[in-house]
Tab-separated table of C-alpha atoms in Angstrom:
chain	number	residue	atom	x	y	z
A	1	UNK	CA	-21.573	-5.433	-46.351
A	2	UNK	CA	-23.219	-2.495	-43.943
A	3	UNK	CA	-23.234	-3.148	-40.784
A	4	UNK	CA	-26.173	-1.465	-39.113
A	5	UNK	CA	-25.795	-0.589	-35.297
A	6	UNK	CA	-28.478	-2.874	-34.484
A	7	UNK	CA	-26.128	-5.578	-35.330
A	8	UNK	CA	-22.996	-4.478	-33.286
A	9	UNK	CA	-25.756	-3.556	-30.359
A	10	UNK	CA	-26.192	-7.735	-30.322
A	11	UNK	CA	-22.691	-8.144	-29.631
A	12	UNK	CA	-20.712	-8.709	-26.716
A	13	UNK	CA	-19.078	-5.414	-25.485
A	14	UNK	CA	-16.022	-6.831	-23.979
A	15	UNK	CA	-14.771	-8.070	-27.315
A	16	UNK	CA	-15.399	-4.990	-28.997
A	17	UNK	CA	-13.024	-3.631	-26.589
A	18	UNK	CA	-10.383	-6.214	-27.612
A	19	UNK	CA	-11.366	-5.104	-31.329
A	20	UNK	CA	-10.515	-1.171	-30.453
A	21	UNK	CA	-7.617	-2.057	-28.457
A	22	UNK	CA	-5.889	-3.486	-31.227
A	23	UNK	CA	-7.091	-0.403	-33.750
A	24	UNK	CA	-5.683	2.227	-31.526
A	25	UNK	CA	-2.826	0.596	-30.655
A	26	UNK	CA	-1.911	-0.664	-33.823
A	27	UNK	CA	-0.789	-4.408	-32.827
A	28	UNK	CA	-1.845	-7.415	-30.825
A	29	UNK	CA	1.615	-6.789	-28.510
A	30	UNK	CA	-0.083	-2.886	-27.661
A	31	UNK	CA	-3.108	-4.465	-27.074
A	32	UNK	CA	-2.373	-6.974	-24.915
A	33	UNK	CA	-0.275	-4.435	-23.128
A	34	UNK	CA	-2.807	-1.670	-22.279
A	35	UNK	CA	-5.450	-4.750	-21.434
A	36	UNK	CA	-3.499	-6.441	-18.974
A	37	UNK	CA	-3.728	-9.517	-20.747
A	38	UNK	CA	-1.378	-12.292	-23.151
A	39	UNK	CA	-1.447	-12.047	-26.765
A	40	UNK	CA	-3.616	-15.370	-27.154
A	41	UNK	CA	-6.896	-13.693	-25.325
A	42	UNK	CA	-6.521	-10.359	-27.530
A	43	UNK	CA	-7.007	-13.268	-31.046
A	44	UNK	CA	-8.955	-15.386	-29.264
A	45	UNK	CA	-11.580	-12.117	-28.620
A	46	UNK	CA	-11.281	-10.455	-31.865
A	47	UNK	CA	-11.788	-13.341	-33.780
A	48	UNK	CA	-14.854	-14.540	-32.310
A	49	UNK	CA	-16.120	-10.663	-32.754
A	50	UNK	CA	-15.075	-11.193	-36.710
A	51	UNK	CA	-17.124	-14.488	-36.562
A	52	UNK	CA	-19.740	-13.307	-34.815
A	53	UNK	CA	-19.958	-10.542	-37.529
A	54	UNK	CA	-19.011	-12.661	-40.953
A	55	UNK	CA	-15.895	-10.047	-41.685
A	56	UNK	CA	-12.383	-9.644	-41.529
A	57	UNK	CA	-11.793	-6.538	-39.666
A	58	UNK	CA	-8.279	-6.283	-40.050
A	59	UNK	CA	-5.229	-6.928	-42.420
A	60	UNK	CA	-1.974	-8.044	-41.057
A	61	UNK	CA	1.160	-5.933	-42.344
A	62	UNK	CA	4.837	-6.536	-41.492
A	63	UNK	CA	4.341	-2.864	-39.679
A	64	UNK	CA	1.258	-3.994	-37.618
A	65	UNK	CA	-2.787	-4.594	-37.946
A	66	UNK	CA	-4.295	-1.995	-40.310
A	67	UNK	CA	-7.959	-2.018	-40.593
A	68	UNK	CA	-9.915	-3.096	-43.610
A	69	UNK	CA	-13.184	-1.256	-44.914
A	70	UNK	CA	-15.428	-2.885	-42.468
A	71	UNK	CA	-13.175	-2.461	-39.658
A	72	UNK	CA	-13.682	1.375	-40.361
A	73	UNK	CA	-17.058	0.823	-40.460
A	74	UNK	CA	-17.093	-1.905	-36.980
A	75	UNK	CA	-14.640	1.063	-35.309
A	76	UNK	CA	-17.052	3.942	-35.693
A	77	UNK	CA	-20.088	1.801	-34.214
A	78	UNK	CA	-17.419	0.714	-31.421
A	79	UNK	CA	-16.663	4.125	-30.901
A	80	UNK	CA	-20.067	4.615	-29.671
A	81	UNK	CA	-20.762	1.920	-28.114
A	82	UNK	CA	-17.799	2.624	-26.196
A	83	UNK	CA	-18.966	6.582	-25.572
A	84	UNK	CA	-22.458	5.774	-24.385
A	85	UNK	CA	-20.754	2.497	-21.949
A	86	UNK	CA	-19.021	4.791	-20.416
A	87	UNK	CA	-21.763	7.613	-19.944
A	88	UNK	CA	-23.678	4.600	-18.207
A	89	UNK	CA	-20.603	3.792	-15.930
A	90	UNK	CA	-20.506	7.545	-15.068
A	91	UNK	CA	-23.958	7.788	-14.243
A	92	UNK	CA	-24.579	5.128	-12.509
A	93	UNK	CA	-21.229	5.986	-10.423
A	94	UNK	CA	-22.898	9.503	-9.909
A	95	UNK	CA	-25.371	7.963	-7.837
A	96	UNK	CA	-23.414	6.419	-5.406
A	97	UNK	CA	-23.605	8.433	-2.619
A	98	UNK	CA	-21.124	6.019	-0.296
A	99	UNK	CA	-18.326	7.474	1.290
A	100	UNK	CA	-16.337	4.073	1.361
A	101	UNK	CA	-14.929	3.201	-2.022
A	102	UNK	CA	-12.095	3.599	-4.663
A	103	UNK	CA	-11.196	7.619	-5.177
A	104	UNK	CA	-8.449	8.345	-7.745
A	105	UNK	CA	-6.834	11.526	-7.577
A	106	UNK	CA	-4.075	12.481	-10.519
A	107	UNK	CA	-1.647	15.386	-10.123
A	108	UNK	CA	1.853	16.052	-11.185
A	109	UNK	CA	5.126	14.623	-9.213
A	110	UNK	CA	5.809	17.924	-7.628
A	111	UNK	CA	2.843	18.916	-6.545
A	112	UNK	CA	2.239	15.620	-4.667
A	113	UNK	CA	5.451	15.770	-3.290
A	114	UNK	CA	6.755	19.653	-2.316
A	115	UNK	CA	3.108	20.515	-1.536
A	116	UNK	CA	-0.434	18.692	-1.323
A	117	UNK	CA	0.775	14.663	0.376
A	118	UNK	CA	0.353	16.316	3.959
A	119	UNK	CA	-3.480	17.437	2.837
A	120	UNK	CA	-4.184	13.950	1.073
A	121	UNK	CA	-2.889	12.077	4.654
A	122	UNK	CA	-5.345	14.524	6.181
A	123	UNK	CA	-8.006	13.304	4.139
A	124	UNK	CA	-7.224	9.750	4.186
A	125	UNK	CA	-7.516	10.074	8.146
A	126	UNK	CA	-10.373	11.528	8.280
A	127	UNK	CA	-11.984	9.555	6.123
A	128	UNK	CA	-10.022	5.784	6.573
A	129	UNK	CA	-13.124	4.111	4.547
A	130	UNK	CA	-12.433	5.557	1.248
A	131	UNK	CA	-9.520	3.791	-0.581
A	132	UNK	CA	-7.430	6.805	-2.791
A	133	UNK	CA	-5.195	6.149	-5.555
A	134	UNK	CA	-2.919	8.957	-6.105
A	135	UNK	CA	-2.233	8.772	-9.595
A	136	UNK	CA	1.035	11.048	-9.379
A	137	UNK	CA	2.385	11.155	-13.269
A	138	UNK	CA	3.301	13.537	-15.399
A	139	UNK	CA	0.952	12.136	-18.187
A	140	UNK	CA	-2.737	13.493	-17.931
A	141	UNK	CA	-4.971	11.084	-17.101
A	142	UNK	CA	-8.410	11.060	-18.490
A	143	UNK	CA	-11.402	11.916	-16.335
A	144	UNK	CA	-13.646	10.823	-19.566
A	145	UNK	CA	-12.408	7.773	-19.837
A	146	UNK	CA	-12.622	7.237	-16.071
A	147	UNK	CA	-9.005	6.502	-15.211
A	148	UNK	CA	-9.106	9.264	-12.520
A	149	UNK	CA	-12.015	10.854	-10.433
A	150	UNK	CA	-10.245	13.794	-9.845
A	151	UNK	CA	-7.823	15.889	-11.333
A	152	UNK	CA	-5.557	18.817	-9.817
A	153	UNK	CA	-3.679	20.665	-12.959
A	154	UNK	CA	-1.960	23.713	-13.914
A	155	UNK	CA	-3.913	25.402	-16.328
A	156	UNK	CA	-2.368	28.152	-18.643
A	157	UNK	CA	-5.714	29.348	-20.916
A	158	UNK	CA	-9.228	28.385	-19.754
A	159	UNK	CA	-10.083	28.009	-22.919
A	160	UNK	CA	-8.021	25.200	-23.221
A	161	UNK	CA	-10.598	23.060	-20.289
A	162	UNK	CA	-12.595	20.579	-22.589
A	163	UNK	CA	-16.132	21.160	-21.616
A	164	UNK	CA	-17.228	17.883	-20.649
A	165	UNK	CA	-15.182	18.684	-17.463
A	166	UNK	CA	-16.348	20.528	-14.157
A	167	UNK	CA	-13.908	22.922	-12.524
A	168	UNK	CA	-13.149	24.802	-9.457
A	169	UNK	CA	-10.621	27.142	-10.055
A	170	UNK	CA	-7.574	27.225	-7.333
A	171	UNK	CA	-4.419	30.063	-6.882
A	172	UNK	CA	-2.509	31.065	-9.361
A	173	UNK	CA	1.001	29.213	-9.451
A	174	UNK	CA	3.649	31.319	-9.716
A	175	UNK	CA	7.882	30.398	-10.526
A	176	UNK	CA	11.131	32.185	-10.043
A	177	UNK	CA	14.960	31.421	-10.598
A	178	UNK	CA	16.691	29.645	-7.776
A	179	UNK	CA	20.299	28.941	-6.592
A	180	UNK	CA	21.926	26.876	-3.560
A	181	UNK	CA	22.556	29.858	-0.422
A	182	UNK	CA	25.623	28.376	-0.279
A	183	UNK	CA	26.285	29.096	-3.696
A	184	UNK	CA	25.391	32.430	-3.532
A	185	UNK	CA	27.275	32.969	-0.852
A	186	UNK	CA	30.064	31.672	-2.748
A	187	UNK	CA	29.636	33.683	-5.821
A	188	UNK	CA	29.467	36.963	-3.708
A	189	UNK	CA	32.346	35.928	-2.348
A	190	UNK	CA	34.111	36.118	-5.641
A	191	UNK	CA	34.267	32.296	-5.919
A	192	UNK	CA	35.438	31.789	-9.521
A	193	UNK	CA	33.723	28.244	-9.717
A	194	UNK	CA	31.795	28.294	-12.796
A	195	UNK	CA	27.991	28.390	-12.472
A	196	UNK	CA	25.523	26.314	-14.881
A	197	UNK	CA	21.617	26.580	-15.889
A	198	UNK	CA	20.589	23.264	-14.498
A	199	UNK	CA	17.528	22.443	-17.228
A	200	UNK	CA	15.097	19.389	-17.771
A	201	UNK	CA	16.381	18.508	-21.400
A	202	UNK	CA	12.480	18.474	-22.616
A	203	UNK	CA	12.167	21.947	-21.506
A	204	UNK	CA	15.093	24.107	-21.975
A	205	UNK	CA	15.639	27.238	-20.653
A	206	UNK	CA	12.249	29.247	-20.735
A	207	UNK	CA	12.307	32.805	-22.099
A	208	UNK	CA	11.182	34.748	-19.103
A	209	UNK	CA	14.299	33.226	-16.833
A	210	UNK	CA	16.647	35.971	-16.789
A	211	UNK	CA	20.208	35.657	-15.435
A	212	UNK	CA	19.740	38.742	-13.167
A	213	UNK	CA	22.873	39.681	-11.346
A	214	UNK	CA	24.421	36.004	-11.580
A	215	UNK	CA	26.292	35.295	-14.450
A	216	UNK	CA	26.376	31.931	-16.107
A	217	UNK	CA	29.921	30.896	-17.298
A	218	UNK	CA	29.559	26.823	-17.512
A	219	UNK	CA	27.975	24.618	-20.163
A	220	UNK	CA	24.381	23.399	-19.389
A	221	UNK	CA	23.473	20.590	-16.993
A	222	UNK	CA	20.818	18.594	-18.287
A	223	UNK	CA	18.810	16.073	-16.161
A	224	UNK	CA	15.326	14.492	-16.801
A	225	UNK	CA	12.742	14.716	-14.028
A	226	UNK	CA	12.068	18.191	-11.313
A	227	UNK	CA	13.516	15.686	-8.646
A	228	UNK	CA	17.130	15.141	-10.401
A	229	UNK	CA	16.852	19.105	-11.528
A	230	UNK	CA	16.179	20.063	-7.621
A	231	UNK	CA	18.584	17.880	-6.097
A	232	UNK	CA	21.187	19.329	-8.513
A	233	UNK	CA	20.598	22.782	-7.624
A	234	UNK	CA	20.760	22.086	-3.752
A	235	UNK	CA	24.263	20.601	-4.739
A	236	UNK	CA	25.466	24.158	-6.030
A	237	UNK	CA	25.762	23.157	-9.834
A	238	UNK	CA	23.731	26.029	-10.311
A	239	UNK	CA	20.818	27.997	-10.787
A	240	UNK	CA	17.358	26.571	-12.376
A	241	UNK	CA	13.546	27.685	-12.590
A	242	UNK	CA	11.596	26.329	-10.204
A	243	UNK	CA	7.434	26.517	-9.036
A	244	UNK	CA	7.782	29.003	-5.766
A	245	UNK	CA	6.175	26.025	-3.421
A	246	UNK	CA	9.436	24.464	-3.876
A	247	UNK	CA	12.117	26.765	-4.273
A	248	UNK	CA	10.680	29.296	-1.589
A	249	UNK	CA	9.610	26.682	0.916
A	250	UNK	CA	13.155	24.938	0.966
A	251	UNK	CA	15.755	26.422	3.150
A	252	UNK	CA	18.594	25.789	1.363
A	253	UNK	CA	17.732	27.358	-2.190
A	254	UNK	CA	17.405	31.737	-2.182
A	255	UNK	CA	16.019	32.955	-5.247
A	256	UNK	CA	18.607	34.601	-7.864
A	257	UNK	CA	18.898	38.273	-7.714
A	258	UNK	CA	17.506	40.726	-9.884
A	259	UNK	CA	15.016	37.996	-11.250
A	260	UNK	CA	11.682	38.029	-11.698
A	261	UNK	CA	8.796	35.883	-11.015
A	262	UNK	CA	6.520	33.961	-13.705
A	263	UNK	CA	3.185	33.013	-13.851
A	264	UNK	CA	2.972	29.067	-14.614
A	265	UNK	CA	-0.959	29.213	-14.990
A	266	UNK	CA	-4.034	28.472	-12.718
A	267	UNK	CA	-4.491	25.178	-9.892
A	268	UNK	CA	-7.970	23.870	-11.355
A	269	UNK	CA	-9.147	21.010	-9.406
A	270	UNK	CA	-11.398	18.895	-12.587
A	271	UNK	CA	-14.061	16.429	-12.490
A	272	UNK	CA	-16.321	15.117	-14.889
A	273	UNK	CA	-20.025	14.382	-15.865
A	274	UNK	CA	-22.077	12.313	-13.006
A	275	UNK	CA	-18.624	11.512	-11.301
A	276	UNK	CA	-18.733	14.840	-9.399
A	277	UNK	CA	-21.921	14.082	-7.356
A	278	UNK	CA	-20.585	11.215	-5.659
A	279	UNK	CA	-20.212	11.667	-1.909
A	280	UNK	CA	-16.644	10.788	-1.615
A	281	UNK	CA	-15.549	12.999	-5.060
A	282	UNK	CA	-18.077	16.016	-3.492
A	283	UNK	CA	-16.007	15.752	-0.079
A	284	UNK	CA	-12.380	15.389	-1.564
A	285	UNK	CA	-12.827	18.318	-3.869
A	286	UNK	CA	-14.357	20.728	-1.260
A	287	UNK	CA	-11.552	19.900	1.273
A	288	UNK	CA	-8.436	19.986	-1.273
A	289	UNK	CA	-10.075	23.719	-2.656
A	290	UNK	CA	-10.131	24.835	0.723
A	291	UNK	CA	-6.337	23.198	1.351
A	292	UNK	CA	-5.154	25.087	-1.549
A	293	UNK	CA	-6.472	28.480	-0.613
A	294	UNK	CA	-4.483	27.667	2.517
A	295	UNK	CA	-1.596	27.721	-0.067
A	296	UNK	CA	-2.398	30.962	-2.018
A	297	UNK	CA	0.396	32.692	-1.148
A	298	UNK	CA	2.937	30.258	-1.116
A	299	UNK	CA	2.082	29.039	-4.805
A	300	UNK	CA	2.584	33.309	-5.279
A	301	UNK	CA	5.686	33.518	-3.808
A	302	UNK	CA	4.640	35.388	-1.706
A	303	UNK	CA	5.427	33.600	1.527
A	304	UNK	CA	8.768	33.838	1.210
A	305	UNK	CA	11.491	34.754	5.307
């Protein structure tokens, strides 16, 4: 049987969401997971949708829900559905020219941390009517799909910006090789403790991080997260790669000698569609680009005693 759009149009939209729920995330347990809700509802919804319809959109495997041929044909038609709800959330949200309201900002750990949560307090002070989120993860959150407002990330390429999203372009973010003072102190001292690259196991040790005049003589350490990899360093295991807003703005970390800094990329604050002309998204990205000019030279290592 074809199903025309017409006929999914005369549907209820929150179960289609149930229905593309469970084909993205390939069970009802994912589902239920990324809905917020118990297995039960994420049935209950899909098979009124399959009722509602007259077809079986799915076909349950011992590896999970795989969809039949008119769930293909029910997921494309959700797919839109679900493209031009959203475009009607954005642009009715685009209109809203209230200060007071929800404002989600999403940024990296470290940059929320070693540089920008003094600007955000700022913000939130001066303006104590608009509730921000600070969405502070190192998965990307996507501005399409509204699950931020705003976005502050290190971009490498341009190119690489889809172009549904609006950007201002920020300082360029530069990184160098860092040790503990005291453990350069040490080593110039002749200390004959051996010194390790202290590396986030997804990462590695990049190309462009030179040993310069320190010589590594112990085996890795590894850790997981820039928080574990800085506190490590302070503690004199050894030398890592750092962004310069953290290495050069903490006092007990000197960069290694005879290294060289890196560029990481570009600090793009992103928006997207009708989101940007909101009063409260218009006022938080004019005041963090003007913050982060502020930090131009720090973010070039340039600021450094």
């Amino acid at each position: 049987m074809r199903l025309t759009a017409r006929e999914c149009t005369m549907i209820d939209w929150d179960d289609v969401r149930y229905f593309l729920a469970i084909a993205r995330g390939g069970s009802v347990r994912s589902a239920a997971g990324h809905l917020g809700v118990n297995h039960s509802t994420v049935l209950r919804r899909v098979a009124r949708l399959e009722e509602r319809l007259g077809v079986q959109m799915f076909e349950k495997l011992p590896s999970g829900y795989r969809l039949t041929a008119a769930g293909e044909e029910v997921l494309e038609l959700a797919a839109q559905m679900e493209t031009s709800s959203l475009q009607l959330e954005t642009r009715v949200f685009g209109r809203d020219q209230s200060v007071r309201g929800l404002l989600r900002v999403t940024l990296t750990p470290i940059l929320a941390s070693h540089l920008l949560m003094p600007d955000l307090a700022d913000f939130a002070r001066l303006h104590p009517e608009i509730e921000m989120e600070i969405l502070s993860s190192g998965e990307l959150a996507n501005l399409t799909n509204r699950e931020a407002d705003v976005a502050l990330r290190v971009v490498y390429d341009r190119k690489t910006l889809p172009l549904n999203l609006h950007g201002l372009k920020g300082p360029e973010l530069f990184g160098g090789v860092y040790i503990s003072r005291d453990r350069l102190a040490a080593w110039r001292a002749g200390s004959p403790d051996p010194l390790r690259w202290i590396i986030i196991s997804m990462h590695g040790i990049p190309d462009w991080a030179n040993e310069g005049e320190v010589r590594i003589t112990g085996v890795p350490f590894r850790v997981t997260d820039a928080a574990a990899e800085i506190a490590a360093v302070r503690q004199g295991l050894g030398i890592t790669t750092l962004p310069c807003f953290v290495g050069d703005a903490d006092p007990l970390l000197a960069r290694v000698p005879g290294t060289d800094l890196h560029m990481y990329g570009t600090l793009w604050t992103l928006t997207q569609g009708e989101t940007r002309k909101t009063k409260r998204v218009r006022l938080f990205t004019e005041f963090v680009s003007r913050r982060l000019a502020t930090h131009a030279p720090l973010l070039a290592g340039l600021s450094r005693d």
